[in-house]
Amino acid sequence: MNSIKKNGFLLIMMLLSISTAVAQSISGNVQDQAGVPLPGVNVILDGTTKGAVTDFDGNYSIDNVENGTYTLNATFIGYAKSSQSITVQDEDITVNITMAEDAQSLDQVIVTGVVNPKSRLESSISVSTIGAKQIETAAPRSAGELFRNVPGIRAESSGGEGNANFNVRGVPVSSGGSRYFQIQEDGLPLNLFGDTSFGNADNFLRIDSNIGRVEAIRGGSASTQTSNGPAGIINMISKTGATEGGSLATTFGLDYQTSRLDFEYGQPLGNGLSYHMGGFMRTGEGPREIGYQGNKGGQFKANLTKRFDKGYVRVYAKFLNDKAAMYLPMPMLLEGDNDNPTYSNLPGFDITSDSQHSAYLQQSAGTNPFDGGGRHVNDVRNGNNPISKSLGAEFSFDLGNDWKIAGKARYSNNSGQWVAPFTAAVGTVAEIDATARAAAGAGAEPLVYADGDREAFAPSNGLAQIIHMFDVSVEDLSNFFSDMKITKKLGDNVGVTAGLFTATQNTKIGWQWSSFLSEVKGGGQARLADFDGFSRNGQYSYGTPVWGNCCQRKYNTVHNVNSPYVGIDADLSEKLNFDGSIRFENVNVNGNIAGGPTSQGAYDYDGDGTIQGIEQVVPVIAGNAGQIVNDDYNFVSYSAGLNYKINDGAAVFARYSKGASGRAADRNTYGTDGLADVQFDELSQIEAGYKKRLNNGTVNLTGFMSNTDEGISNELNRTVGNPFKALGLEAETALAFGENFSFNGSFTWTKAEIDGGDNKGNTPRRQADLVYNLSPSFNFGDTKQHSVALSVLGTSKSYAQDDNALVMPAYAYFNLIGRAGLTKGLSLVLSVNNLFDTVGITEVEGNGDGAFGSNRLVRARSISGRSSTLSLQYKF
C-alpha cells in the first residue's frame, strides 16, 4: 500500500511538472487607428527568436511560448513601433494591437540602402523618411522640390518638372544631373545613369498621390546597395492597398492657368489579395507665362499584391505621357559687383514669371541625326515629354530554417522629346545683329520682324537675344533591371545576404539644335526676327553657329551590368550591431556615337532646288556609324558600419564607404579603340551620427567627410571635372507640441573644396555652405480638420562657376498650405508657392554679356515666383 501511495504521489508530481512545462500561445489582431486590419506586420517577442507575421486579415499567432514576462513588439513600414509588456502564465492569451502612422519614428522599418530591413534606430546609416502627410504639407510640384526637403540634398528645382541637378553633401554637380545619386521607384532605378543629358532619371518621375512614402539614404551603404549611387539613394515607394482608402482632388490655378485631377484608391480584396491604382491628368500654361499650354498629360499606376503565410508577390505597371515646359537660363540685369550682385528684371521681362518661350516660337527645324541628315521638325510645345510604359514584379518569402528570398524586376519602355529655348547671347539689337550675322554668314539683309508686315525689328527696350533651341529626340531610353537576393540567418545574431543586380540600359538620343533671333519680352509674346531673305520664321540657322555648330549629335549605346554583392549583419552584443557589404560591378558598353556634325555645307532643306541663305551652311550627321564604342570595366565598392544602441531611445553610429559611379555614354570621350578615357569616378566617405528619441519627437545629427576623384567629362560643349573634398554636419528633427502643433526641419552645413587643377582651393560651383528647410504646421478644429502649414527652404550664397568669380546670393522662399475641413473627408486647400515672390538664382551662364547702362546683362535661372492654386480634396 505504501508503495502504491508513493508511486501515485510521484505520478501526480510528474503530471504537474509536465503541465507547467507546456508552452502557451499568444495571438491577436493588428489594426490601424481607423480599425482596418494590417497584413504583413512583424510581431516579435523581444529577446527571443519567436514571432509571427500577420495574415491578410491582420491576425497573428505565436506558439510554444513558455511562462514568463515578455515585451511584445510590432513593426510595420510607415507606422510607429508598438511595444507592450505581457505575462504568460499557464494559459493562452490574446493581445490585440493598434498601430499609429509615423513616417518619422526611429522605430520605422527601413528597406532602402540596407543589407536587411531594420528600424532607423538600429541602422548605421543616415536615413530620412517623408510620409504621405508630409508630402501633402510640402506641396511639391516636381521631384526636385520634394527632394529639397531631405537634409544634405541641394536640388536645383528652378527648371520645371524634371532635369534637375542634385548635389549631395558636397559631392559635385560637375556634369549636371545626378552622377553620384540614384533615384529609385519601388526599389529599382529609373535610369541606370543620373546624368544622361536630357535623360535624367527625374524626367521619368512625377509626384502624385500614388506615393506612400519616400526613403532617402545619404552616403553609407548606398555604395553597395545600388549601382551608380554612392552619394545616396532616394526611393519613391508606392501605396499597395494594404489598408482600404482613396482620394480625389481637383486643382485650379488662382494666378496662373492650370487644371489638374488627381485620384487614387486601394483596398484588400480578401484571400490575401490587395490592389492600389491612381494617377493624374492635367493641362495648363504652367507657373511662368509662355504663351501656350505648356503642361499637359498625365500618369497612371497600378499594383496587385497576393499575400501568403510566408510572404507575398506583387505585380505593378505604370504609364506616363506628360509634357512640361522647361525653363533654361534667360536674360537678366546684373547689378553691382561680382561679390555682391543683384539679379533684376529687364524692362518688360520679369525673371520670376516670364520665360524665353513665346506664342511666336512653336516650331524648330534641323537635320535628323538618325537618318543621314533628313529633315527634322519638332513642336517646341512638347517641352520635356517623357513617355514610359513599365511593367514590374517583386516577391519576398520566408523559406523556413532561417532562409529568406526576395527579388524584384522591371522593364520600362522609355522615349520622348526634350525641347526648350536657351538664351545663348543677349544684348542690344545692334550687338545681337552683328553676332548672329557674323556666325551665320548673313550679308546685308535687314533685320525685320518674322511675322505680320515684316517691319523693321525695333523692340521697345532695345534688347534682343540669340536663342539656341535645345531640341533633343529621346528615341530609346528603355531599360531592364532586376535585383535578387537570399538571406540566411546563422544562429540568433548573424545574417548573411547574397544578391545579384543586373541591368540593361539603352541610350539612343539625337540632338538637332537650331538658332533663332528674338526680342527680350515677357508674357509669352516675344516676337522673332529674320534677316530678310535669309532667315525663316525667326530661325536663322539649322545649327548653332555661335557655338561652332557643336550640337548636332547622336548616341546609340547599350550598357549591360552584372553586380553580385554580399552583406553581413551581426549583433556583436545586445547593443552593438555591425553591418558590412561589398559589391563587384562589371559593365560592358557598346554602340556608336557621333559627337558633332560630320559635315557642314550647302543643303537644300526645303527641296526647292535653290540654296538659299539659311541653307548655305547646315550641320549634318552622316548616316555612317560614327565613333565605335566597345568598352568593359570593373570596380569594387564596399561599406562597413557600427551601430551602438545606447538605450531604447538613442543610438550612435559610424561608417566608412568607398564606391564609384560609371558614366553615361554622352558624358565621356572614346578613343578609336572604342575605350573610354574615364570609365568611372570614385567616392570615399566617412560619417558618424547620433539618433535620439525625445519626449515629443526625434533628432538626428550626422558629421561627414568625403573625397571625390573625378576625371574630365563632357557637359554640352565644354569639359569639366576635378577631384573634390568636403566635410560637414547634418541635423534633422521632427517634433510634436501637443495635439495641434508640429515642426519638421533640417539643415546641412558643408565645407566643400576643389582639390586639384587650376581652381584648387575654390568652392565647387553651385555648392552652398548651408542649406535648410523649416516646416511648422498647426491643426485646429473639433476634429483637427483645419490646418495651416508653412515651409521655408533656404540656401546660403554659392558661386556660379568653379573659378568663384561670380556669386549667386543667398535666398529663402516660403510655401504656405491652408486646409479647411468642410465635412468628413472633404477639404478645401489653398497652396501658395514662393509666397513673397523671392528671387533665387540657381544657375548663371557667363559673367556679363554686355553693357546695359551702368550695369551688365547676364543669362541666369531663378526659381519661379509666387503661384497659387485652390484644390477640392475628398478622402475616403
PDB file of C-alpha atoms in Angstrom, residues 342-546:
ATOM      1  CA  THR A 342      21.739  91.740 -57.597  1.00  0.00           C
ATOM      2  CA  TYR A 343      19.869  89.904 -60.343  1.00  0.00           C
ATOM      3  CA  SER A 344      16.957  92.043 -61.523  1.00  0.00           C
ATOM      4  CA  ASN A 345      14.224  92.342 -64.115  1.00  0.00           C
ATOM      5  CA  LEU A 346      14.780  93.871 -67.518  1.00  0.00           C
ATOM      6  CA  PRO A 347      12.224  96.307 -68.954  1.00  0.00           C
ATOM      7  CA  GLY A 348       9.199  94.237 -69.998  1.00  0.00           C
ATOM      8  CA  PHE A 349      10.668  90.957 -68.684  1.00  0.00           C
ATOM      9  CA  ASP A 350      10.065  89.546 -65.185  1.00  0.00           C
ATOM     10  CA  ILE A 351      12.664  86.960 -64.146  1.00  0.00           C
ATOM     11  CA  THR A 352      10.286  85.097 -61.796  1.00  0.00           C
ATOM     12  CA  SER A 353       7.229  84.847 -64.065  1.00  0.00           C
ATOM     13  CA  ASP A 354       8.453  85.166 -67.670  1.00  0.00           C
ATOM     14  CA  SER A 355      10.477  82.946 -69.975  1.00  0.00           C
ATOM     15  CA  GLN A 356      12.001  82.864 -73.464  1.00  0.00           C
ATOM     16  CA  HIS A 357       9.061  80.712 -74.538  1.00  0.00           C
ATOM     17  CA  SER A 358       6.640  82.536 -76.783  1.00  0.00           C
ATOM     18  CA  ALA A 359       3.456  82.053 -78.752  1.00  0.00           C
ATOM     19  CA  TYR A 360       5.582  83.018 -81.776  1.00  0.00           C
ATOM     20  CA  LEU A 361       8.173  80.287 -81.109  1.00  0.00           C
ATOM     21  CA  GLN A 362       6.465  76.930 -81.542  1.00  0.00           C
ATOM     22  CA  GLN A 363       8.462  75.061 -84.175  1.00  0.00           C
ATOM     23  CA  SER A 364      12.092  74.043 -84.510  1.00  0.00           C
ATOM     24  CA  ALA A 365      13.688  72.590 -87.640  1.00  0.00           C
ATOM     25  CA  GLY A 366      17.007  70.816 -88.173  1.00  0.00           C
ATOM     26  CA  THR A 367      18.597  67.719 -89.657  1.00  0.00           C
ATOM     27  CA  ASN A 368      17.830  64.273 -88.296  1.00  0.00           C
ATOM     28  CA  PRO A 369      21.000  62.574 -86.975  1.00  0.00           C
ATOM     29  CA  PHE A 370      19.497  59.085 -87.252  1.00  0.00           C
ATOM     30  CA  ASP A 371      18.669  59.027 -90.970  1.00  0.00           C
ATOM     31  CA  GLY A 372      21.747  60.603 -92.500  1.00  0.00           C
ATOM     32  CA  GLY A 373      20.613  64.221 -92.269  1.00  0.00           C
ATOM     33  CA  GLY A 374      16.991  64.091 -93.353  1.00  0.00           C
ATOM     34  CA  ARG A 375      14.650  66.879 -92.345  1.00  0.00           C
ATOM     35  CA  HIS A 376      13.573  67.022 -88.716  1.00  0.00           C
ATOM     36  CA  VAL A 377      10.773  69.262 -87.457  1.00  0.00           C
ATOM     37  CA  ASN A 378       9.757  69.391 -83.798  1.00  0.00           C
ATOM     38  CA  ASP A 379       6.996  71.125 -81.865  1.00  0.00           C
ATOM     39  CA  VAL A 380       8.504  73.336 -79.161  1.00  0.00           C
ATOM     40  CA  ARG A 381       5.325  72.840 -77.153  1.00  0.00           C
ATOM     41  CA  ASN A 382       6.427  69.246 -76.478  1.00  0.00           C
ATOM     42  CA  GLY A 383       8.817  70.575 -73.825  1.00  0.00           C
ATOM     43  CA  ASN A 384      10.002  67.791 -71.549  1.00  0.00           C
ATOM     44  CA  ASN A 385       7.795  64.946 -72.794  1.00  0.00           C
ATOM     45  CA  PRO A 386       8.702  61.605 -71.187  1.00  0.00           C
ATOM     46  CA  ILE A 387       6.764  58.557 -72.372  1.00  0.00           C
ATOM     47  CA  SER A 388       7.157  55.487 -70.180  1.00  0.00           C
ATOM     48  CA  LYS A 389       5.414  52.113 -70.220  1.00  0.00           C
ATOM     49  CA  SER A 390       6.620  49.989 -67.323  1.00  0.00           C
ATOM     50  CA  LEU A 391       5.817  46.522 -66.049  1.00  0.00           C
ATOM     51  CA  GLY A 392       7.374  45.110 -62.899  1.00  0.00           C
ATOM     52  CA  ALA A 393       7.123  42.435 -60.229  1.00  0.00           C
ATOM     53  CA  GLU A 394       8.550  41.736 -56.797  1.00  0.00           C
ATOM     54  CA  PHE A 395       8.327  38.975 -54.208  1.00  0.00           C
ATOM     55  CA  SER A 396       9.567  38.049 -50.751  1.00  0.00           C
ATOM     56  CA  PHE A 397       9.290  34.706 -48.947  1.00  0.00           C
ATOM     57  CA  ASP A 398      10.386  33.145 -45.681  1.00  0.00           C
ATOM     58  CA  LEU A 399      11.542  29.676 -46.721  1.00  0.00           C
ATOM     59  CA  GLY A 400      11.897  28.348 -43.201  1.00  0.00           C
ATOM     60  CA  ASN A 401      15.042  27.199 -41.433  1.00  0.00           C
ATOM     61  CA  ASP A 402      16.108  30.877 -41.327  1.00  0.00           C
ATOM     62  CA  TRP A 403      16.255  31.221 -45.126  1.00  0.00           C
ATOM     63  CA  LYS A 404      14.628  34.149 -46.943  1.00  0.00           C
ATOM     64  CA  ILE A 405      14.462  35.031 -50.609  1.00  0.00           C
ATOM     65  CA  ALA A 406      13.424  38.305 -52.231  1.00  0.00           C
ATOM     66  CA  GLY A 407      13.540  39.756 -55.701  1.00  0.00           C
ATOM     67  CA  LYS A 408      12.244  42.477 -57.956  1.00  0.00           C
ATOM     68  CA  ALA A 409      12.424  43.203 -61.676  1.00  0.00           C
ATOM     69  CA  ARG A 410      11.063  45.874 -64.010  1.00  0.00           C
ATOM     70  CA  TYR A 411      11.075  46.595 -67.733  1.00  0.00           C
ATOM     71  CA  SER A 412      10.468  50.185 -68.837  1.00  0.00           C
ATOM     72  CA  ASN A 413       9.957  51.245 -72.433  1.00  0.00           C
ATOM     73  CA  ASN A 414      11.097  54.889 -72.271  1.00  0.00           C
ATOM     74  CA  SER A 415      11.170  57.508 -75.015  1.00  0.00           C
ATOM     75  CA  GLY A 416      10.066  61.070 -75.644  1.00  0.00           C
ATOM     76  CA  GLN A 417      11.151  64.597 -76.554  1.00  0.00           C
ATOM     77  CA  TRP A 418      13.091  67.351 -74.791  1.00  0.00           C
ATOM     78  CA  VAL A 419      12.740  70.812 -76.330  1.00  0.00           C
ATOM     79  CA  ALA A 420      13.403  74.171 -74.662  1.00  0.00           C
ATOM     80  CA  PRO A 421      14.835  77.597 -75.602  1.00  0.00           C
ATOM     81  CA  PHE A 422      18.182  78.718 -74.126  1.00  0.00           C
ATOM     82  CA  THR A 423      19.458  82.291 -74.239  1.00  0.00           C
ATOM     83  CA  ALA A 424      22.882  81.895 -75.871  1.00  0.00           C
ATOM     84  CA  ALA A 425      23.531  85.669 -76.003  1.00  0.00           C
ATOM     85  CA  VAL A 426      21.709  88.863 -75.001  1.00  0.00           C
ATOM     86  CA  GLY A 427      22.479  92.483 -75.828  1.00  0.00           C
ATOM     87  CA  THR A 428      21.369  95.490 -77.801  1.00  0.00           C
ATOM     88  CA  VAL A 429      19.761  94.902 -81.173  1.00  0.00           C
ATOM     89  CA  ALA A 430      22.948  96.081 -82.886  1.00  0.00           C
ATOM     90  CA  GLU A 431      25.154  93.720 -80.824  1.00  0.00           C
ATOM     91  CA  ILE A 432      22.979  90.672 -81.425  1.00  0.00           C
ATOM     92  CA  ASP A 433      22.560  91.576 -85.100  1.00  0.00           C
ATOM     93  CA  ALA A 434      26.336  91.654 -85.559  1.00  0.00           C
ATOM     94  CA  THR A 435      26.993  88.465 -83.562  1.00  0.00           C
ATOM     95  CA  ALA A 436      24.344  86.366 -85.309  1.00  0.00           C
ATOM     96  CA  ARG A 437      25.123  87.782 -88.773  1.00  0.00           C
ATOM     97  CA  ALA A 438      28.829  87.029 -88.488  1.00  0.00           C
ATOM     98  CA  ALA A 439      28.250  83.489 -87.194  1.00  0.00           C
ATOM     99  CA  ALA A 440      25.640  82.538 -89.796  1.00  0.00           C
ATOM    100  CA  GLY A 441      27.255  84.295 -92.771  1.00  0.00           C
ATOM    101  CA  ALA A 442      24.353  86.636 -93.454  1.00  0.00           C
ATOM    102  CA  GLY A 443      25.037  89.577 -95.743  1.00  0.00           C
ATOM    103  CA  ALA A 444      23.398  92.987 -95.822  1.00  0.00           C
ATOM    104  CA  GLU A 445      19.861  91.688 -95.327  1.00  0.00           C
ATOM    105  CA  PRO A 446      17.915  93.993 -92.970  1.00  0.00           C
ATOM    106  CA  LEU A 447      16.612  92.693 -89.643  1.00  0.00           C
ATOM    107  CA  VAL A 448      12.810  92.571 -89.690  1.00  0.00           C
ATOM    108  CA  TYR A 449      10.040  91.029 -87.623  1.00  0.00           C
ATOM    109  CA  ALA A 450       9.349  87.494 -88.817  1.00  0.00           C
ATOM    110  CA  ASP A 451       5.553  87.897 -88.666  1.00  0.00           C
ATOM    111  CA  GLY A 452       2.911  90.375 -89.774  1.00  0.00           C
ATOM    112  CA  ASP A 453       4.044  93.132 -92.138  1.00  0.00           C
ATOM    113  CA  ARG A 454       7.725  92.301 -91.524  1.00  0.00           C
ATOM    114  CA  GLU A 455       8.517  95.810 -90.374  1.00  0.00           C
ATOM    115  CA  ALA A 456      11.959  96.776 -89.097  1.00  0.00           C
ATOM    116  CA  PHE A 457      12.946  94.918 -85.924  1.00  0.00           C
ATOM    117  CA  ALA A 458      12.761  97.524 -83.121  1.00  0.00           C
ATOM    118  CA  PRO A 459      11.987  96.116 -79.634  1.00  0.00           C
ATOM    119  CA  SER A 460      10.725  98.758 -77.204  1.00  0.00           C
ATOM    120  CA  ASN A 461      13.516  98.061 -74.683  1.00  0.00           C
ATOM    121  CA  GLY A 462      16.209  97.953 -77.359  1.00  0.00           C
ATOM    122  CA  LEU A 463      17.228  94.391 -76.415  1.00  0.00           C
ATOM    123  CA  ALA A 464      17.464  91.178 -78.429  1.00  0.00           C
ATOM    124  CA  GLN A 465      18.653  87.645 -77.785  1.00  0.00           C
ATOM    125  CA  ILE A 466      20.047  84.690 -79.676  1.00  0.00           C
ATOM    126  CA  ILE A 467      18.097  81.596 -78.723  1.00  0.00           C
ATOM    127  CA  HIS A 468      19.549  78.141 -79.142  1.00  0.00           C
ATOM    128  CA  MET A 469      16.757  75.620 -79.256  1.00  0.00           C
ATOM    129  CA  PHE A 470      17.789  72.575 -77.246  1.00  0.00           C
ATOM    130  CA  ASP A 471      15.931  70.138 -79.491  1.00  0.00           C
ATOM    131  CA  VAL A 472      16.515  66.540 -78.404  1.00  0.00           C
ATOM    132  CA  SER A 473      14.780  63.344 -79.504  1.00  0.00           C
ATOM    133  CA  VAL A 474      14.799  60.607 -76.883  1.00  0.00           C
ATOM    134  CA  GLU A 475      14.424  57.706 -79.278  1.00  0.00           C
ATOM    135  CA  ASP A 476      15.044  54.940 -76.731  1.00  0.00           C
ATOM    136  CA  LEU A 477      15.942  55.101 -73.039  1.00  0.00           C
ATOM    137  CA  SER A 478      14.426  51.708 -72.292  1.00  0.00           C
ATOM    138  CA  ASN A 479      15.869  49.603 -69.511  1.00  0.00           C
ATOM    139  CA  PHE A 480      15.520  46.335 -67.643  1.00  0.00           C
ATOM    140  CA  PHE A 481      16.564  45.981 -64.003  1.00  0.00           C
ATOM    141  CA  SER A 482      16.471  43.007 -61.662  1.00  0.00           C
ATOM    142  CA  ASP A 483      17.705  42.545 -58.110  1.00  0.00           C
ATOM    143  CA  MET A 484      17.537  39.094 -56.494  1.00  0.00           C
ATOM    144  CA  LYS A 485      18.877  38.167 -53.059  1.00  0.00           C
ATOM    145  CA  ILE A 486      18.822  35.386 -50.498  1.00  0.00           C
ATOM    146  CA  THR A 487      19.392  35.722 -46.769  1.00  0.00           C
ATOM    147  CA  LYS A 488      20.445  33.083 -44.283  1.00  0.00           C
ATOM    148  CA  LYS A 489      20.395  33.619 -40.542  1.00  0.00           C
ATOM    149  CA  LEU A 490      23.312  31.938 -38.799  1.00  0.00           C
ATOM    150  CA  GLY A 491      22.281  31.434 -35.212  1.00  0.00           C
ATOM    151  CA  ASP A 492      20.485  34.171 -33.341  1.00  0.00           C
ATOM    152  CA  ASN A 493      22.900  37.017 -34.071  1.00  0.00           C
ATOM    153  CA  VAL A 494      24.273  36.817 -37.624  1.00  0.00           C
ATOM    154  CA  GLY A 495      22.613  37.159 -41.008  1.00  0.00           C
ATOM    155  CA  VAL A 496      24.281  36.864 -44.421  1.00  0.00           C
ATOM    156  CA  THR A 497      22.785  38.195 -47.646  1.00  0.00           C
ATOM    157  CA  ALA A 498      23.958  37.454 -51.179  1.00  0.00           C
ATOM    158  CA  GLY A 499      22.447  39.122 -54.205  1.00  0.00           C
ATOM    159  CA  LEU A 500      22.776  39.835 -57.911  1.00  0.00           C
ATOM    160  CA  PHE A 501      21.762  43.072 -59.627  1.00  0.00           C
ATOM    161  CA  THR A 502      21.548  43.055 -63.425  1.00  0.00           C
ATOM    162  CA  ALA A 503      20.749  45.890 -65.789  1.00  0.00           C
ATOM    163  CA  THR A 504      20.388  46.659 -69.470  1.00  0.00           C
ATOM    164  CA  GLN A 505      20.175  50.351 -70.374  1.00  0.00           C
ATOM    165  CA  ASN A 506      19.583  51.590 -73.917  1.00  0.00           C
ATOM    166  CA  THR A 507      20.614  55.153 -74.778  1.00  0.00           C
ATOM    167  CA  LYS A 508      19.503  56.297 -78.220  1.00  0.00           C
ATOM    168  CA  ILE A 509      19.312  60.081 -78.200  1.00  0.00           C
ATOM    169  CA  GLY A 510      19.608  62.598 -81.033  1.00  0.00           C
ATOM    170  CA  TRP A 511      20.457  66.294 -80.797  1.00  0.00           C
ATOM    171  CA  GLN A 512      19.305  68.639 -83.546  1.00  0.00           C
ATOM    172  CA  TRP A 513      19.760  72.135 -82.155  1.00  0.00           C
ATOM    173  CA  SER A 514      18.891  75.304 -84.029  1.00  0.00           C
ATOM    174  CA  SER A 515      19.138  79.102 -83.654  1.00  0.00           C
ATOM    175  CA  PHE A 516      16.603  81.931 -83.501  1.00  0.00           C
ATOM    176  CA  LEU A 517      16.560  85.711 -83.036  1.00  0.00           C
ATOM    177  CA  SER A 518      14.027  87.157 -80.603  1.00  0.00           C
ATOM    178  CA  GLU A 519      13.003  90.176 -78.600  1.00  0.00           C
ATOM    179  CA  VAL A 520      13.559  90.209 -74.852  1.00  0.00           C
ATOM    180  CA  LYS A 521       9.923  90.427 -73.839  1.00  0.00           C
ATOM    181  CA  GLY A 522       7.686  88.647 -71.335  1.00  0.00           C
ATOM    182  CA  GLY A 523       4.107  87.465 -71.224  1.00  0.00           C
ATOM    183  CA  GLY A 524       4.811  84.744 -73.802  1.00  0.00           C
ATOM    184  CA  GLN A 525       4.625  87.412 -76.510  1.00  0.00           C
ATOM    185  CA  ALA A 526       8.235  87.884 -77.661  1.00  0.00           C
ATOM    186  CA  ARG A 527       8.300  88.290 -81.443  1.00  0.00           C
ATOM    187  CA  LEU A 528      11.001  86.747 -83.618  1.00  0.00           C
ATOM    188  CA  ALA A 529      13.289  88.446 -86.112  1.00  0.00           C
ATOM    189  CA  ASP A 530      14.559  87.497 -89.582  1.00  0.00           C
ATOM    190  CA  PHE A 531      17.450  88.584 -91.708  1.00  0.00           C
ATOM    191  CA  ASP A 532      15.074  89.431 -94.541  1.00  0.00           C
ATOM    192  CA  GLY A 533      15.547  86.946 -97.387  1.00  0.00           C
ATOM    193  CA  PHE A 534      17.946  84.831 -95.315  1.00  0.00           C
ATOM    194  CA  SER A 535      16.124  83.555 -92.197  1.00  0.00           C
ATOM    195  CA  ARG A 536      12.859  81.631 -91.982  1.00  0.00           C
ATOM    196  CA  ASN A 537      10.175  82.370 -89.386  1.00  0.00           C
ATOM    197  CA  GLY A 538      12.695  83.694 -86.870  1.00  0.00           C
ATOM    198  CA  GLN A 539      15.108  80.772 -87.340  1.00  0.00           C
ATOM    199  CA  TYR A 540      18.403  81.967 -88.840  1.00  0.00           C
ATOM    200  CA  SER A 541      20.302  78.646 -88.706  1.00  0.00           C
ATOM    201  CA  TYR A 542      19.659  74.908 -88.734  1.00  0.00           C
ATOM    202  CA  GLY A 543      22.565  74.614 -86.286  1.00  0.00           C
ATOM    203  CA  THR A 544      24.240  76.693 -83.579  1.00  0.00           C
ATOM    204  CA  PRO A 545      26.894  78.726 -85.436  1.00  0.00           C
ATOM    205  CA  VAL A 546      27.619  80.984 -82.424  1.00  0.00           C
TER     206      VAL A 546
END
